[in-house]
Amino acid sequence: KELEHKIEMCQDPAEKQRLTSQLERKELEHTVKLERKELEHKLTLEKKELEHKIEMCQDPAEKQRLTSQLERKELVLDKHRAEVREEEAESAIWTEKTLSRDLVGHREANKLFFLDRSLFDPISSSQAGVRVLYCRDSFNEQWRFLDDRVCKAGCLGWILGPPGTGKTTTTMSFMQSRGMEEGWRVICFRLWKWGIVEFLQVDDGVLRKCEMPADNAGAWIPKFLRERAPSGKKTLVSIDGYRQGEQAHGFVLSACLYWVHRELENRRLVITTSMSSRAKKSSEQDANEKVEEMMVYSWTMEEYLEACRYDAFYKSVADVMKWSLDEEEGSMDEGEGSMDETEQERRSREIESKYQIVGGSCRYMFERRTDEAIQELRDGIEAVPDFASLFDMGMGERANNAVNRLHGKYRVGDEVHWTLVSRFVSMELAQRLGETFVRKIEELVDATGNPTLRGWLFEMLFFARIRGAGLQLTTRSEIVDDWKRCNVIRLEAMQIHKLQEKTKVARVCLKPLKWNQGGYDAVIVDWSEKFVRFVQVTTRQSHDLKLRYMAKCLQLLGIGKEEGWKVEIVFVVPEEILNSFSVKNVENKGILARYGWTRGNEAIEAQVFGMDPRTRR
């Protein structure tokens, strides 16, 4: 219709003729597509009719004849569909861009790597620039694996590990670098759970991209490899996002392996996947293919802090590093730094706050706002069909659901530990599933040896109990104190006040999200008793007391405008350190005087309770 309108309005005879020819080609293409659809529809109907006849037929000889006829019809239909897919592959739209050697590559003494955004952005995107990567130890290990074991030794490389650890970006950075070298061509097939397969090629510094439907992969990938990666030149092919059990992914892997076998001297293949391991391994086939694996581990707090020391890196991720929940007016999580805070101290505070939400996932740390990461992790929890599956820490993408994003894998010295990805996920699950869940986590094979998980278990137990049957604690005077159960929720202070007015909620446990927002893990508010209890749950032998955050929270809750409110600060520790625990430093002395606290005596007036760290059966 657009062409018809242009022809109608055109005054130039030559241009009108050109547009008319273009219209005729469009009409012909449309006619051919209709004819193809009609033919496929006709063949499909004939196939169904034969299947029905076979089902109803009682004569064995006639049934055999019809079955043979059906097999021939299926072959014709399959051939027709293959021809359609090949023709669609012919019409693939390619984009092309010359990569600038001046803008990409290593920087800052090889601690940063600049990756051209075009390798990641959709074909339709016009966004330019670079993506800045931090070269942590795992980044360098992955480069050495790709260079030494895949490219030089000719091994079939498998790069495994939890999602969000940087496997894809690291592989792409290596391929960008290798594709700009003379004598090398690199190709990448980016696979998704559903939808399209994206094809990228870098040859002599020129990036070419196109995309195709996943169901066409078996037809068009062999053709692309023949045309885009002919014999005689060293070529590295990467399959990114591979998932065991996905038919289209299997087609891609099979086609690439066959292509490698045709010229072993020059062709290399690496597969990047978020599976924790390759299922159904065959030792004989692994030996024949020279299979080698590399595991990429979750990020640590130290790696995040080191990355953000570099200005170029931090500026590239600054938009998502701010604690986005602070933007809500009246947030009880506000924990802004002091006026004399340095730039590096501010960055560290941002990372420490966000780390307890996202844990070892650099994707959530550097590519999502805090609220977005929280929502995606909660979606992952909601998507778990069977919470028992959470305890299979090694299942990875084989589960074909969102459980995998809730896992992390950490290397501590020579030991490797699977665990839940973050403190936030652990607490959410503990509140939802109770003490039974905490016990199952404790019973995992490596839970007691996992320092990351071990540090969370005591806090998980506290929230599971306060939301469940309640708590039974012991004072230093060996007096047993029972705390009644209450709901555990994370809401802004003003919303809590409105909730209390609307529903007559008498007692609630507020849980701030920031682990470093001021030294308390929970705030129990009882409106009927006019009672507030700040709770710090810790397994450490000592802890600081930062009173300004308690005062800020009380102000946001609207507490203090009337007389009679009692404010407590309580440390909950394991029973075995009850008598040895101490308050180390007290900041902002006297700020709680209006609530009955004596200036200078805050460390003495703060209470310490012991909780049994053993889970009940």
PDB file of C-alpha atoms in Angstrom, residues 5 50 68 75 100 118 120 134 149 206 225 228 230 264 334 355 368 378 385 468 476 501 516 523 581 585 597:
ATOM      1  CA  HIS A   5       0.704   5.519  -2.663  1.00  0.00           C
ATOM      2  CA  LEU A  50      -4.398 -40.642   5.618  1.00  0.00           C
ATOM      3  CA  SER A  68       3.594 -46.276   2.997  1.00  0.00           C
ATOM      4  CA  LEU A  75       8.690 -36.754   3.381  1.00  0.00           C
ATOM      5  CA  SER A 100      37.366   0.690  16.109  1.00  0.00           C
ATOM      6  CA  SER A 118      27.204  -3.685  19.117  1.00  0.00           C
ATOM      7  CA  PHE A 120      25.222  -7.231  22.617  1.00  0.00           C
ATOM      8  CA  TYR A 134      36.360  -5.559  35.044  1.00  0.00           C
ATOM      9  CA  ARG A 149      42.885 -25.054  25.554  1.00  0.00           C
ATOM     10  CA  VAL A 206      34.282  -6.048  10.794  1.00  0.00           C
ATOM     11  CA  LEU A 225      28.859 -21.964   8.156  1.00  0.00           C
ATOM     12  CA  ARG A 228      30.617 -17.485   6.105  1.00  0.00           C
ATOM     13  CA  PRO A 230      34.875 -21.555   4.365  1.00  0.00           C
ATOM     14  CA  LEU A 264      39.887 -30.095  12.598  1.00  0.00           C
ATOM     15  CA  GLU A 334      17.589   5.617  54.335  1.00  0.00           C
ATOM     16  CA  TYR A 355      25.349  -6.968  47.705  1.00  0.00           C
ATOM     17  CA  ARG A 368      19.675  -3.849  37.206  1.00  0.00           C
ATOM     18  CA  ARG A 378      10.976 -12.618  43.875  1.00  0.00           C
ATOM     19  CA  PRO A 385       7.118 -25.339  41.372  1.00  0.00           C
ATOM     20  CA  GLY A 468       6.277 -18.866  62.882  1.00  0.00           C
ATOM     21  CA  ARG A 476      22.369 -13.390  80.848  1.00  0.00           C
ATOM     22  CA  GLU A 501      -4.636   2.831  61.147  1.00  0.00           C
ATOM     23  CA  ASN A 516      24.421  -1.857  56.552  1.00  0.00           C
ATOM     24  CA  VAL A 523      12.192  -3.375  64.175  1.00  0.00           C
ATOM     25  CA  PHE A 581      29.403 -10.798  73.637  1.00  0.00           C
ATOM     26  CA  ASN A 585      31.663   1.288  69.920  1.00  0.00           C
ATOM     27  CA  TRP A 597      18.015   6.439  77.300  1.00  0.00           C
TER      28      TRP A 597
END
